[in-house]
Coordinates of C-alpha atoms in Angstrom, one line a residue:
M1281 CA 68.5 86.1 101.6
V1282 CA 66.6 88.0 98.9
S1283 CA 63.4 86.3 97.9
Y1284 CA 62.6 85.5 94.3
S1285 CA 59.3 84.2 92.9
Q1286 CA 59.3 80.5 92.0
V1287 CA 59.2 79.8 88.3
R1288 CA 57.5 76.6 87.0
A1289 CA 60.2 74.1 86.2
K1290 CA 60.8 73.0 82.6
P1291 CA 60.2 69.4 81.8
F1292 CA 63.0 67.3 83.1
A1293 CA 63.9 65.9 79.7
V1294 CA 64.3 69.3 78.1
V1295 CA 66.5 70.6 80.9
A1296 CA 68.6 67.4 80.8
A1297 CA 69.1 67.7 77.1
A1298 CA 70.2 71.3 77.4
F1299 CA 72.5 70.3 80.2
R1300 CA 74.2 67.5 78.3
F1301 CA 74.9 69.8 75.3
I1302 CA 76.3 72.7 77.3
I1303 CA 78.1 70.9 80.1
G1304 CA 79.8 68.4 77.8
S1305 CA 81.7 71.1 76.0
L1306 CA 82.4 73.0 79.2
I1307 CA 83.9 70.0 81.0
C1308 CA 86.1 69.0 78.0
A1309 CA 87.3 72.6 77.5
L1310 CA 87.8 73.8 81.1
V1311 CA 88.4 70.9 83.4
A1312 CA 91.9 69.7 84.3
P1313 CA 91.5 66.7 86.6
V1314 CA 93.6 66.6 89.7
V1315 CA 95.4 63.4 90.3
A1316 CA 94.3 61.8 93.6
G1317 CA 97.1 61.7 96.1
E1318 CA 99.4 63.9 94.0
K1319 CA 101.9 65.3 96.5
S1320 CA 103.5 68.8 96.5
S1321 CA 106.1 70.3 98.7
G1322 CA 104.4 73.7 98.5
P1323 CA 101.4 75.6 97.3
V1324 CA 99.9 74.7 93.9
P1325 CA 99.6 78.2 92.3
V1326 CA 96.1 79.3 91.2
E1327 CA 95.7 82.3 88.9
L1328 CA 92.6 84.2 87.8
V1329 CA 92.9 85.2 84.2
R1330 CA 90.7 86.9 81.6
N1331 CA 90.9 86.1 77.8
D1332 CA 88.6 86.4 74.8
G1333 CA 86.5 83.6 76.2
G1334 CA 85.9 85.3 79.5
W1335 CA 87.2 84.6 83.0
Q1336 CA 89.1 81.4 83.9
L1337 CA 91.0 79.8 86.8
L1338 CA 94.3 78.3 86.0
R1339 CA 95.6 75.8 88.6
N1340 CA 99.3 75.0 88.0
G1341 CA 98.9 76.6 84.6
E1342 CA 96.0 74.4 83.5
P1343 CA 92.3 75.5 83.2
Y1344 CA 90.3 74.6 86.3
F1345 CA 86.5 74.7 86.4
I1346 CA 84.9 74.1 89.8
R1347 CA 82.7 71.1 90.2
G1348 CA 82.2 71.2 93.9
A1349 CA 80.0 70.9 97.0
G1350 CA 79.9 72.5 100.4
G1351 CA 79.7 70.6 103.6
D1352 CA 81.3 68.1 105.9
G1353 CA 80.0 64.9 104.2
P1354 CA 82.2 62.0 102.9
L1355 CA 85.0 63.2 100.6
A1356 CA 85.6 59.8 99.1
E1357 CA 82.0 59.7 97.9
L1358 CA 82.3 63.3 96.6
A1359 CA 85.4 62.5 94.5
A1360 CA 83.8 59.2 93.2
A1361 CA 80.8 61.3 92.1
G1362 CA 83.1 63.3 89.8
A1363 CA 83.5 66.5 91.9
N1364 CA 86.9 68.2 92.1
S1365 CA 86.5 70.7 95.0
I1366 CA 84.9 71.1 98.5
R1367 CA 83.9 74.4 100.2
V1368 CA 84.4 75.0 103.9
W1369 CA 83.0 78.0 105.7
D1370 CA 85.8 78.6 108.2
A1371 CA 89.5 77.6 108.3
E1372 CA 89.6 77.0 112.0
G1373 CA 90.8 73.4 112.6
I1374 CA 90.6 72.2 109.0
E1375 CA 94.1 70.6 108.8
D1376 CA 92.7 67.1 108.6
R1377 CA 90.1 68.1 106.1
L1378 CA 92.7 69.7 103.8
D1379 CA 94.8 66.5 104.0
E1380 CA 91.9 64.3 103.3
A1381 CA 90.7 66.4 100.4
H1382 CA 94.2 66.3 98.9
D1383 CA 94.3 62.5 99.3
H1384 CA 91.2 62.3 97.2
G1385 CA 92.3 64.7 94.5
L1386 CA 90.0 67.5 95.7
T1387 CA 90.8 71.2 96.2
V1388 CA 89.4 73.3 98.9
A1389 CA 87.7 76.8 98.8
V1390 CA 88.9 77.8 102.3
G1391 CA 86.5 80.1 104.1
I1392 CA 87.5 82.6 106.8
W1393 CA 84.5 83.5 108.8
L1394 CA 83.9 87.2 109.4
G1395 CA 81.6 88.5 112.1
H1396 CA 77.8 89.1 111.6
E1397 CA 76.1 92.0 113.2
R1398 CA 73.1 89.8 114.0
H1399 CA 75.5 87.8 116.2
G1400 CA 76.8 90.9 118.0
F1401 CA 79.8 91.9 115.9
D1402 CA 80.2 95.7 115.6
Y1403 CA 82.0 96.9 112.5
S1404 CA 82.1 100.4 114.0
N1405 CA 84.4 99.0 116.7
R1406 CA 87.9 99.2 115.4
A1407 CA 89.3 96.9 118.1
Q1408 CA 86.9 94.2 117.0
V1409 CA 87.8 94.7 113.3
D1410 CA 91.6 94.6 114.1
E1411 CA 91.1 91.4 116.2
Q1412 CA 89.3 89.9 113.2
L1413 CA 92.2 90.8 110.9
D1414 CA 94.6 89.2 113.3
R1415 CA 92.6 86.0 113.0
V1416 CA 92.6 86.3 109.2
R1417 CA 96.4 86.7 109.2
K1418 CA 96.8 83.6 111.5
L1419 CA 94.6 81.3 109.4
V1420 CA 96.2 82.4 106.0
L1421 CA 99.7 81.9 107.3
Q1422 CA 98.7 78.5 108.8
H1423 CA 97.2 77.1 105.6
K1424 CA 98.5 79.0 102.5
D1425 CA 101.1 76.5 101.5
H1426 CA 98.9 73.4 101.6
P1427 CA 98.6 72.0 98.1
A1428 CA 94.8 71.5 98.4
V1429 CA 94.1 75.2 98.8
L1430 CA 92.3 76.5 95.7
L1431 CA 91.2 80.0 96.9
W1432 CA 90.3 82.0 99.9
S1433 CA 86.8 83.1 100.8
V1434 CA 86.7 86.0 103.3
G1435 CA 83.2 86.1 104.9
N1436 CA 79.9 84.5 104.2
E1437 CA 76.8 86.7 104.1
M1438 CA 78.3 89.1 106.6
E1439 CA 76.6 91.9 104.8
G1440 CA 73.2 90.7 106.2
F1441 CA 69.9 90.1 104.3
A1442 CA 68.7 93.6 103.6
A1443 CA 70.3 95.9 101.0
G1444 CA 73.8 94.9 101.8
D1445 CA 75.0 98.5 101.6
D1446 CA 76.8 99.1 104.9
A1447 CA 80.0 100.7 103.9
R1448 CA 81.7 99.9 107.2
I1449 CA 81.2 96.2 106.6
W1450 CA 82.5 96.4 103.0
S1451 CA 85.6 98.4 104.1
A1452 CA 86.5 95.7 106.6
V1453 CA 85.9 92.9 104.1
N1454 CA 88.1 94.6 101.4
E1455 CA 90.8 95.2 104.0
A1456 CA 90.7 91.5 104.9
A1457 CA 90.9 90.6 101.2
A1458 CA 93.9 92.9 100.7
L1459 CA 95.6 91.2 103.7
V1460 CA 95.0 87.8 102.3
T1461 CA 96.5 88.7 98.9
E1462 CA 99.5 90.3 100.6
L1463 CA 100.2 87.1 102.6
D1464 CA 99.4 84.6 99.8
P1465 CA 99.8 85.9 96.2
H1466 CA 99.4 82.3 94.9
H1467 CA 95.6 82.0 95.5
P1468 CA 92.7 84.3 94.5
V1469 CA 90.3 85.8 97.0
M1470 CA 86.5 86.0 97.0
T1471 CA 83.8 87.0 99.3
V1472 CA 80.4 85.4 99.5
T1473 CA 77.1 87.3 99.7
S1474 CA 73.5 86.4 100.2
E1475 CA 72.3 86.5 96.6
A1476 CA 73.2 89.4 94.4
G1477 CA 70.4 91.9 95.1
G1478 CA 70.4 95.3 96.8
E1479 CA 73.8 97.0 96.6
R1480 CA 75.9 93.9 96.5
I1481 CA 77.1 94.3 92.9
E1482 CA 78.0 97.9 93.6
F1483 CA 80.1 97.1 96.6
V1484 CA 81.7 93.8 95.5
H1485 CA 82.4 94.8 91.8
K1486 CA 82.9 98.5 92.0
R1487 CA 84.0 99.5 95.5
S1488 CA 86.1 96.6 96.7
P1489 CA 89.1 96.4 94.5
D1490 CA 90.8 93.7 96.5
I1491 CA 88.0 91.2 96.1
Q1492 CA 88.7 89.2 92.9
I1493 CA 85.7 86.8 92.8
H1494 CA 82.1 87.2 93.8
G1495 CA 80.8 84.1 95.6
I1496 CA 77.0 84.1 95.5
N1497 CA 74.6 81.9 97.6
S1498 CA 71.7 81.5 95.2
Y1499 CA 68.8 79.1 95.3
G1500 CA 65.6 79.8 93.4
G1501 CA 67.2 83.1 92.3
A1502 CA 69.8 81.0 90.3
R1503 CA 67.3 80.9 87.4
S1504 CA 67.8 84.6 86.8
L1505 CA 71.3 85.2 88.4
A1506 CA 73.3 85.5 85.2
S1507 CA 71.0 88.1 83.7
R1508 CA 70.7 90.1 87.0
L1509 CA 74.5 90.3 87.3
T1510 CA 74.8 91.6 83.7
E1511 CA 72.0 94.1 84.2
G1512 CA 73.6 95.3 87.4
G1513 CA 76.9 96.0 85.8
A1514 CA 78.9 93.2 87.3
S1515 CA 82.5 93.2 86.1
K1516 CA 84.1 90.3 88.1
P1517 CA 83.7 86.5 87.7
Y1518 CA 81.5 84.6 90.1
I1519 CA 81.0 81.2 91.7
V1520 CA 77.6 80.0 92.8
T1521 CA 78.8 79.1 96.3
E1522 CA 75.6 77.6 97.5
L1523 CA 73.6 75.9 94.6
G1524 CA 70.5 74.3 95.8
P1525 CA 66.7 73.9 95.7
P1526 CA 64.3 76.8 96.3
G1527 CA 64.6 78.0 99.8
P1528 CA 61.8 78.3 102.4
W1529 CA 61.6 82.0 101.6
E1530 CA 60.9 81.3 97.9
V1531 CA 58.0 78.7 98.1
A1532 CA 54.3 78.8 98.7
K1533 CA 53.1 79.0 102.3
T1534 CA 50.1 77.5 104.2
S1535 CA 47.5 79.8 105.6
W1536 CA 49.4 79.8 108.9
G1537 CA 52.7 80.6 107.3
A1538 CA 54.4 77.2 107.1
A1539 CA 56.7 76.7 104.0
I1540 CA 55.6 74.0 101.6
E1541 CA 58.7 71.9 101.0
P1542 CA 59.4 70.4 97.6
T1543 CA 59.9 66.6 97.6
S1544 CA 63.5 65.3 97.2
T1545 CA 62.5 64.4 93.6
E1546 CA 61.4 67.9 92.8
K1547 CA 64.6 69.3 94.5
A1548 CA 66.8 67.0 92.4
K1549 CA 65.3 68.5 89.2
A1550 CA 65.8 72.0 90.6
Y1551 CA 69.5 71.5 91.2
E1552 CA 69.9 70.8 87.5
E1553 CA 67.7 73.6 86.3
H1554 CA 69.6 76.1 88.6
Y1555 CA 73.0 74.8 87.4
V1556 CA 72.1 75.1 83.8
A1557 CA 70.8 78.6 84.2
A1558 CA 73.4 80.1 86.5
V1559 CA 76.6 78.3 85.6
A1560 CA 76.4 76.5 82.3
G1561 CA 74.4 79.4 80.8
N1562 CA 77.1 82.0 81.6
S1563 CA 80.4 80.3 80.8
S1564 CA 82.2 83.6 80.3
A1565 CA 81.8 84.8 83.9
A1566 CA 80.9 81.6 86.0
L1567 CA 83.9 79.8 87.4
G1568 CA 81.8 76.9 88.7
A1569 CA 79.6 76.0 91.6
Y1570 CA 79.4 74.4 95.0
A1571 CA 76.2 72.3 95.6
F1572 CA 74.6 72.7 99.0
L1573 CA 74.7 70.7 101.2
W1574 CA 77.1 67.8 101.1
A1575 CA 75.8 66.7 104.5
H1576 CA 72.5 67.0 106.4
K1577 CA 71.2 69.8 108.6
M1578 CA 68.2 71.3 110.3
E1579 CA 67.0 74.4 108.5
T1580 CA 63.3 75.0 108.5
T1581 CA 63.0 71.2 108.4
P1582 CA 65.5 68.4 108.8
T1583 CA 65.3 67.5 105.1
W1584 CA 65.2 70.8 103.2
F1585 CA 68.8 71.3 102.2
G1586 CA 70.8 68.2 102.9
M1587 CA 71.9 65.9 100.1
Y1588 CA 72.1 63.1 102.6
L1589 CA 69.8 62.0 105.4
P1590 CA 71.2 61.8 109.0
D1591 CA 71.4 58.0 108.6
G1592 CA 73.7 58.4 105.6
A1593 CA 71.2 57.6 102.9
R1594 CA 71.8 59.7 99.7
L1595 CA 69.0 61.6 98.1
G1596 CA 68.3 62.3 94.4
A1597 CA 70.2 65.6 94.4
I1598 CA 73.4 63.5 94.5
D1599 CA 72.3 61.7 91.4
T1600 CA 71.8 65.0 89.6
M1601 CA 75.1 66.5 90.7
T1602 CA 77.0 63.2 89.8
R1603 CA 75.7 63.5 86.3
I1604 CA 76.7 67.2 86.1
W1605 CA 80.2 66.5 87.5
S1606 CA 81.0 63.3 85.7
G1607 CA 78.8 63.3 82.7
K1608 CA 77.3 59.9 83.8
A1609 CA 74.5 59.1 86.2
P1610 CA 75.1 56.6 89.0
D1611 CA 74.3 52.9 88.3
N1612 CA 71.7 53.0 91.1
L1613 CA 69.4 56.0 91.2
A1614 CA 67.6 57.2 94.3
P1615 CA 63.8 56.4 94.6
L1616 CA 61.3 58.9 93.3
I1617 CA 58.4 60.3 95.4
E1618 CA 55.4 62.4 94.7
P1619 CA 54.0 65.1 97.1
L1620 CA 51.9 63.8 100.0
G1621 CA 48.2 64.4 99.7
L1622 CA 45.7 64.6 102.6
D1623 CA 42.5 64.9 100.4
G1624 CA 42.8 68.6 100.3
R1625 CA 42.9 69.0 104.1
D1626 CA 45.7 70.6 106.1
Q1627 CA 43.8 71.5 109.3
F1628 CA 42.5 69.1 111.9
E1629 CA 41.0 68.9 115.4
P1630 CA 43.1 67.7 118.3
G1631 CA 43.3 63.9 118.4
D1632 CA 42.0 63.4 114.8
E1633 CA 43.1 60.2 113.0
F1634 CA 43.7 59.8 109.3
T1635 CA 45.5 57.5 106.8
V1636 CA 47.7 58.6 104.0
A1637 CA 49.9 56.8 101.5
A1638 CA 53.2 57.8 99.9
N1639 CA 53.5 57.3 96.1
G1640 CA 57.0 56.1 95.5
E1641 CA 58.9 54.4 92.7
D1642 CA 62.3 52.8 92.4
P1643 CA 63.9 53.5 89.0
E1644 CA 65.4 50.0 88.9
G1645 CA 62.1 48.4 89.9
E1646 CA 63.4 47.1 93.2
P1647 CA 61.3 46.8 96.4
L1648 CA 61.1 49.9 98.6
T1649 CA 60.7 50.3 102.4
Y1650 CA 58.9 53.2 104.1
R1651 CA 59.4 55.1 107.3
W1652 CA 57.1 57.8 108.8
E1653 CA 57.6 60.6 111.4
L1654 CA 55.4 63.3 112.9
R1655 CA 57.3 66.3 114.4
P1656 CA 56.3 69.7 115.7
D1657 CA 57.0 72.2 113.0
S1658 CA 59.7 74.8 113.4
D1659 CA 58.4 78.2 114.4
E1660 CA 61.4 80.0 112.8
F1661 CA 61.5 80.0 109.0
V1662 CA 64.6 82.2 109.0
T1663 CA 67.4 82.7 106.6
G1664 CA 71.1 82.7 107.4
G1665 CA 71.8 79.0 108.1
D1666 CA 72.2 79.5 111.9
F1667 CA 72.1 76.3 113.9
R1668 CA 68.6 75.1 114.8
R1669 CA 67.7 72.1 116.9
T1670 CA 65.6 69.4 115.2
P1671 CA 62.1 69.1 116.8
E1672 CA 61.7 65.8 118.5
A1673 CA 59.6 63.2 116.7
I1674 CA 56.3 62.0 118.3
P1675 CA 56.4 58.2 117.8
E1676 CA 53.1 57.6 119.6
S1677 CA 51.3 59.5 116.8
I1678 CA 52.2 56.8 114.3
L1679 CA 49.4 54.3 115.0
S1680 CA 50.2 51.7 112.3
T1681 CA 51.9 51.3 108.9
N1682 CA 51.0 49.1 106.1
G1683 CA 53.4 49.1 103.2
D1684 CA 53.4 52.6 101.7
S1685 CA 50.6 53.9 104.0
V1686 CA 50.4 55.1 107.6
T1687 CA 47.7 55.8 110.1
V1688 CA 48.3 58.9 112.2
R1689 CA 46.7 60.2 115.4
L1690 CA 47.4 63.8 115.9
P1691 CA 48.4 65.2 119.3
E1692 CA 45.8 66.8 121.6
Y1693 CA 48.0 69.9 121.8
P1694 CA 47.1 72.5 119.2
G1695 CA 49.8 73.9 116.9
A1696 CA 51.8 73.3 113.7
Y1697 CA 53.2 69.9 112.8
R1698 CA 54.8 68.2 109.9
L1699 CA 54.3 64.6 108.6
F1700 CA 57.5 63.1 107.0
A1701 CA 57.7 60.2 104.6
Y1702 CA 61.0 58.5 103.9
I1703 CA 61.4 55.9 101.2
Y1704 CA 64.5 53.7 101.0
D1705 CA 65.9 51.2 98.4
A1706 CA 68.2 48.4 99.2
A1707 CA 71.3 50.2 97.9
G1708 CA 71.2 53.0 100.6
A1709 CA 69.4 55.7 98.6
A1710 CA 66.3 57.5 99.7
A1711 CA 63.5 59.9 98.9
T1712 CA 61.6 62.3 101.2
A1713 CA 58.4 64.2 101.2
N1714 CA 56.5 66.0 103.9
V1715 CA 53.3 67.9 104.5
P1716 CA 52.5 70.7 107.0
I1717 CA 49.5 70.1 109.3
L1718 CA 47.8 72.5 111.7
V1719 CA 46.0 71.1 114.8
K1720 CA 43.4 73.7 115.5
G1721 CA 42.9 75.4 118.8
E1722 CA 44.5 78.0 121.0
V1723 CA 48.3 77.5 120.8
R1724 CA 50.2 77.8 124.0
T1725 CA 54.0 77.6 124.4
R1726 CA 55.4 74.3 125.4
L1727 CA 57.2 74.8 128.7
P1728 CA 59.9 74.8 129.8
V1729 CA 61.5 77.1 127.2
A1730 CA 65.3 77.2 127.2
V1731 CA 67.1 80.5 127.0
Y1732 CA 70.4 78.8 127.3
T1733 CA 71.4 75.2 127.6
E1734 CA 74.6 74.1 125.8
G1735 CA 75.6 77.2 123.8
F1736 CA 74.0 80.2 122.1
D1737 CA 73.3 78.4 118.8
G1738 CA 69.6 77.6 118.1
M1739 CA 68.2 79.4 121.2
P1740 CA 65.1 81.5 120.9
W1741 CA 66.8 84.8 121.9
A1742 CA 70.3 85.9 120.9
P1743 CA 72.7 87.5 123.4
S1744 CA 73.2 90.5 121.1
G1745 CA 72.2 93.4 123.3
W1746 CA 75.5 94.5 124.9
M1747 CA 75.0 97.5 127.2
G1748 CA 77.1 99.9 129.4
N1749 CA 80.9 99.8 129.2
T1750 CA 81.0 97.1 126.5
K1751 CA 84.7 97.7 125.8
E1752 CA 85.5 96.0 129.1
L1753 CA 83.0 93.2 128.6
Q1754 CA 83.7 89.6 127.5
V1755 CA 81.1 86.9 126.9
D1756 CA 81.9 83.3 126.3
G1757 CA 78.8 81.1 125.6
A1758 CA 80.7 77.8 125.3
Y1759 CA 82.9 77.9 128.5
E1760 CA 83.8 74.3 129.5
A1761 CA 86.0 74.7 132.6
V1762 CA 83.1 75.7 135.0
T1763 CA 79.7 74.2 134.4
Q1764 CA 76.6 73.5 136.5
S1765 CA 75.3 70.7 134.2
G1766 CA 76.3 69.4 130.7
E1767 CA 79.5 70.4 129.0
K1768 CA 79.2 74.2 128.5
A1769 CA 78.2 77.3 130.5
I1770 CA 78.3 81.1 130.0
R1771 CA 81.3 83.0 131.4
I1772 CA 80.9 86.8 131.6
R1773 CA 83.8 89.0 132.6
Y1774 CA 83.8 92.7 133.2
E1775 CA 87.2 94.4 133.6
G1776 CA 85.9 98.0 134.2
V1777 CA 87.1 99.4 137.6
F1778 CA 83.8 101.4 137.8
G1779 CA 80.6 101.6 135.8
W1780 CA 78.6 98.6 134.7
A1781 CA 78.0 96.3 131.7
G1782 CA 75.3 93.9 130.7
V1783 CA 73.8 91.6 128.0
A1784 CA 70.2 91.4 126.8
W1785 CA 69.0 88.3 125.0
Q1786 CA 67.0 89.6 122.0
H1787 CA 64.7 88.4 119.3
P1788 CA 65.4 89.0 116.6
A1789 CA 69.1 89.7 117.3
N1790 CA 70.0 93.4 117.9
N1791 CA 66.3 94.3 118.4
W1792 CA 66.0 97.3 120.6
G1793 CA 62.3 97.7 119.9
E1794 CA 62.5 99.0 116.4
R1795 CA 61.4 95.7 114.9
P1796 CA 58.6 93.2 115.6
G1797 CA 59.5 89.8 117.0
G1798 CA 59.5 88.2 120.4
H1799 CA 58.3 84.9 121.8
N1800 CA 55.2 84.0 123.7
V1801 CA 55.9 82.2 127.0
T1802 CA 52.5 82.6 128.6
G1803 CA 52.1 80.1 131.3
A1804 CA 55.6 80.4 132.7
S1805 CA 55.7 81.0 136.4
A1806 CA 59.3 82.1 136.6
L1807 CA 62.6 82.3 134.8
S1808 CA 65.0 79.8 136.4
L1809 CA 68.8 79.9 136.1
W1810 CA 71.9 78.8 137.9
A1811 CA 74.7 81.3 138.7
R1812 CA 77.9 81.6 140.6
G1813 CA 80.8 84.1 140.9
E1814 CA 84.5 83.5 140.5
Y1815 CA 85.3 84.2 144.1
G1816 CA 82.0 85.2 145.7
G1817 CA 80.6 88.7 146.5
E1818 CA 80.0 89.7 142.8
K1819 CA 76.8 91.9 142.5
V1820 CA 74.5 91.2 139.6
S1821 CA 70.9 91.8 138.4
F1822 CA 68.7 89.3 136.5
G1823 CA 65.6 90.2 134.6
V1824 CA 63.0 89.5 132.0
G1825 CA 61.9 92.2 129.5
L1826 CA 63.7 95.5 129.0
L1827 CA 61.9 97.5 126.3
A1828 CA 59.3 100.0 127.6
D1829 CA 56.4 101.7 125.8
D1830 CA 58.7 104.5 124.4
V1831 CA 59.8 102.1 121.5
S1832 CA 57.7 100.9 118.6
Y1833 CA 57.7 97.2 119.7
P1834 CA 58.1 97.0 123.5
D1835 CA 58.3 93.9 125.6
S1836 CA 54.9 92.8 126.8
G1837 CA 56.1 92.8 130.4
Q1838 CA 59.1 93.3 132.6
H1839 CA 60.4 92.1 135.9
K1840 CA 63.9 91.8 137.5
L1841 CA 65.8 90.9 140.6
D1842 CA 68.3 93.6 141.7
D1843 CA 71.4 93.5 144.0
I1844 CA 72.0 89.8 144.0
V1845 CA 75.3 88.9 145.6
L1846 CA 76.7 85.7 144.2
G1847 CA 78.6 83.0 146.0
N1848 CA 81.5 80.9 144.7
E1849 CA 79.3 77.8 144.4
W1850 CA 76.4 77.2 141.9
Q1851 CA 73.1 78.4 143.2
R1852 CA 69.6 78.4 141.6
Y1853 CA 67.7 81.7 141.2
E1854 CA 64.2 82.4 140.0
V1855 CA 62.8 85.6 138.6
P1856 CA 59.1 85.4 139.5
L1857 CA 56.7 86.1 136.7
A1858 CA 53.2 85.8 138.2
G1859 CA 51.0 88.5 136.8
V1860 CA 53.6 89.6 134.1
D1861 CA 52.4 89.7 130.5
L1862 CA 54.7 87.2 128.7
S1863 CA 52.9 87.2 125.4
S1864 CA 55.6 89.0 123.4
L1865 CA 59.1 89.0 124.9
K1866 CA 61.6 90.6 122.6
T1867 CA 64.1 90.5 125.5
G1868 CA 64.0 87.1 127.0
F1869 CA 66.7 87.6 129.6
V1870 CA 68.9 90.4 130.9
V1871 CA 72.0 90.3 133.2
T1872 CA 74.0 93.3 134.4
L1873 CA 77.0 93.5 136.6
G1874 CA 79.0 96.3 138.2
G1875 CA 82.7 97.0 138.3
R1876 CA 85.1 96.9 141.2
R1877 CA 88.9 97.3 141.6
S1878 CA 89.5 93.8 140.3
P1879 CA 87.8 92.1 137.3
V1880 CA 84.3 90.6 137.9
T1881 CA 83.7 87.2 136.5
I1882 CA 80.4 85.3 136.8
Y1883 CA 79.0 82.0 135.4
L1884 CA 75.5 81.3 134.2
D1885 CA 73.9 78.0 133.2
D1886 CA 70.6 76.3 132.4
I1887 CA 68.4 79.4 131.9
R1888 CA 64.8 78.6 131.1
F1889 CA 61.2 79.6 131.6
I1890 CA 59.4 77.1 133.7
P1891 CA 55.7 76.2 134.1

C-alpha cells in the first residue's frame, strides 16, 4: 500500500461533534434499513445512479448507504451494532455466509479474488486469464440471485503496491467486470485497489469503462483521500473498502525498524477521524465504507487490525463504529489504555529484568483485569494482508504480575520482541497496548526454519519462481490425499513429454535478483525434506540458492543434489550446507523435474533448514 505521513489527530470531542452533525443528516437522508429476515424469491435489484446530490446506490428503488465491515466475525453482533452490510474477499464457499447475512438483514459485497503476480499469477498468460474468467463466470452464476447480494467486487489489490500501472492487469480486470455485468445486470461492479495513488485513478476511472465503483483500501491515507481523488480527476463513486487505523507502513519506527503500534484507544479515535474525512466529508462521491477488520488476524502484530481479540473480546473500534452506524454508543464501552512506557528505554541486555505498569481505565468505573505476554516480534512488516503465523508467546518471561504491573525477564537470545498488555472489563470488552523491545547482541536465526509445513501461506519464501516449460507445470501446495505428516503436502505435476520444469521458492516473491531481500539461516547444517514419486523412478533435483553473481542481488551461497530417483514411498533427503554462506538466501529452495512419455508427479512435505 502507498504510505502517507501520519497527521496529529484532532481532539476527540471536536471530531465527535463534527461526526454527529454530518452523519446524522447522511443517515436520515440516505439509509433505507433492510428488514431482518425479509425473504425474496430472486435478486434484490441494486442500481447506481447520479443526481444533483451526487452518486447514490438504490436498493429495490430506495437509497442505500453502506454501513459495513469486512471479515468473518459474528454477523448477529454486526447487525446489532447498526451495520447493514458485510464485505467478503472471495465468493468461494460463501453460501452459508450469504444466508446468515440475509437472516440478519445484512447485504454482502461479494468479492471475487483475482490473481496476484506476487503469488505467481501471470497476466501475460492468456490461458491463466481465461481460466480466471471461467471462475468469475461460475461464481456469478452461482450467487447472483441471492437476495443478500449488494454488489460484486472483482479483485482486491491485484494491481500490486507500486504505481499500479500494468495495462495487462487492468485489461483483465475490466474484462472480468464486463463479464459480471453481462451475467448479472441487477448488481453494480467495483474493483478494489491498494489506496488511490500512482496510476490507479487513471486506470480505474478513465481506462476501465466496465468498472462502475472504485473500492479503496485506505488507512492513514483516508485523511486526505477525498481531496486526492478530486485532484486526480476521479469521475466515479467510491467505497472505502478497508477503513481502519494507521498501518505499520504509516507510523513511526524504532531504531531497528519495528513499527510502533497505536493503542486500541488511539486506534478507536482514528477510525472516527478517518470516517469523517473520507466518507462523511465527501457525501457526493462516497457510497459508504467497510471497517477493517470484523474479526482478528496476525498482520505485523496479532492486535494491529482486528476489532476483536482471538478470545472474542471486543475492542474500542467497535464502540466507534457502533456510534457511526447507529448514532448511539453501546451501553458498555471498552476500557481505555495509554501507551506503555519503559522509562525511555527500548534496548536491553540478554536476561535483563524490569517492571512496567499499564495505565488503564474503565469508562463505567468497573474493576479491570490485566494479562501480559512477551512474544518474538515479526520480522516481516509487509503490506498485502497475506497470512502470517503468530509468533509464540514466551510465558517463562513473565515472572510475576501485581494488579496492573508486570515483572519481565527478557530472553537470553538477542533479537526483537514485543511486550503486550491486555485489559478486560467484566462485560467482555478489552483494550490493548504493546511496546517493541530489542535484546542486544548478535542475532542468529532460530532453527529449524520451515520452508513448507502445512501450506504456502506465511512461509518465509514464496514458490513464485516457475522455470522451464511452465505451460505443462501444475503446483498444488495444499494437497491432502498424499501427505507425509499433517494434513497437507505439495503435489507437483509435469505433463511435458520432454524438457523440464521447476519451482524456486523466492523472497520476496518473483525476485530473480533484481531486488534485495532474502533470509539469513546461518547455522543450518542442511535443508531437510521428505519426497516421493507417484509410481517411483521419477528424476528430480533439490537445491538451495539459485542466483549467481551476474544479478544485482545474488544468493549468498548455492548447493544442490542432482539426479535423485524417487521411490513410491516417502523418503527423507538432506541437501548438505556445511561451508555454504547462508546469510542472504533469496532462493530458499529449488526443485526441478524432467519429462518423460507419461506425466511426472511428485510429492514434497516438511521442508526446513535444520541446525
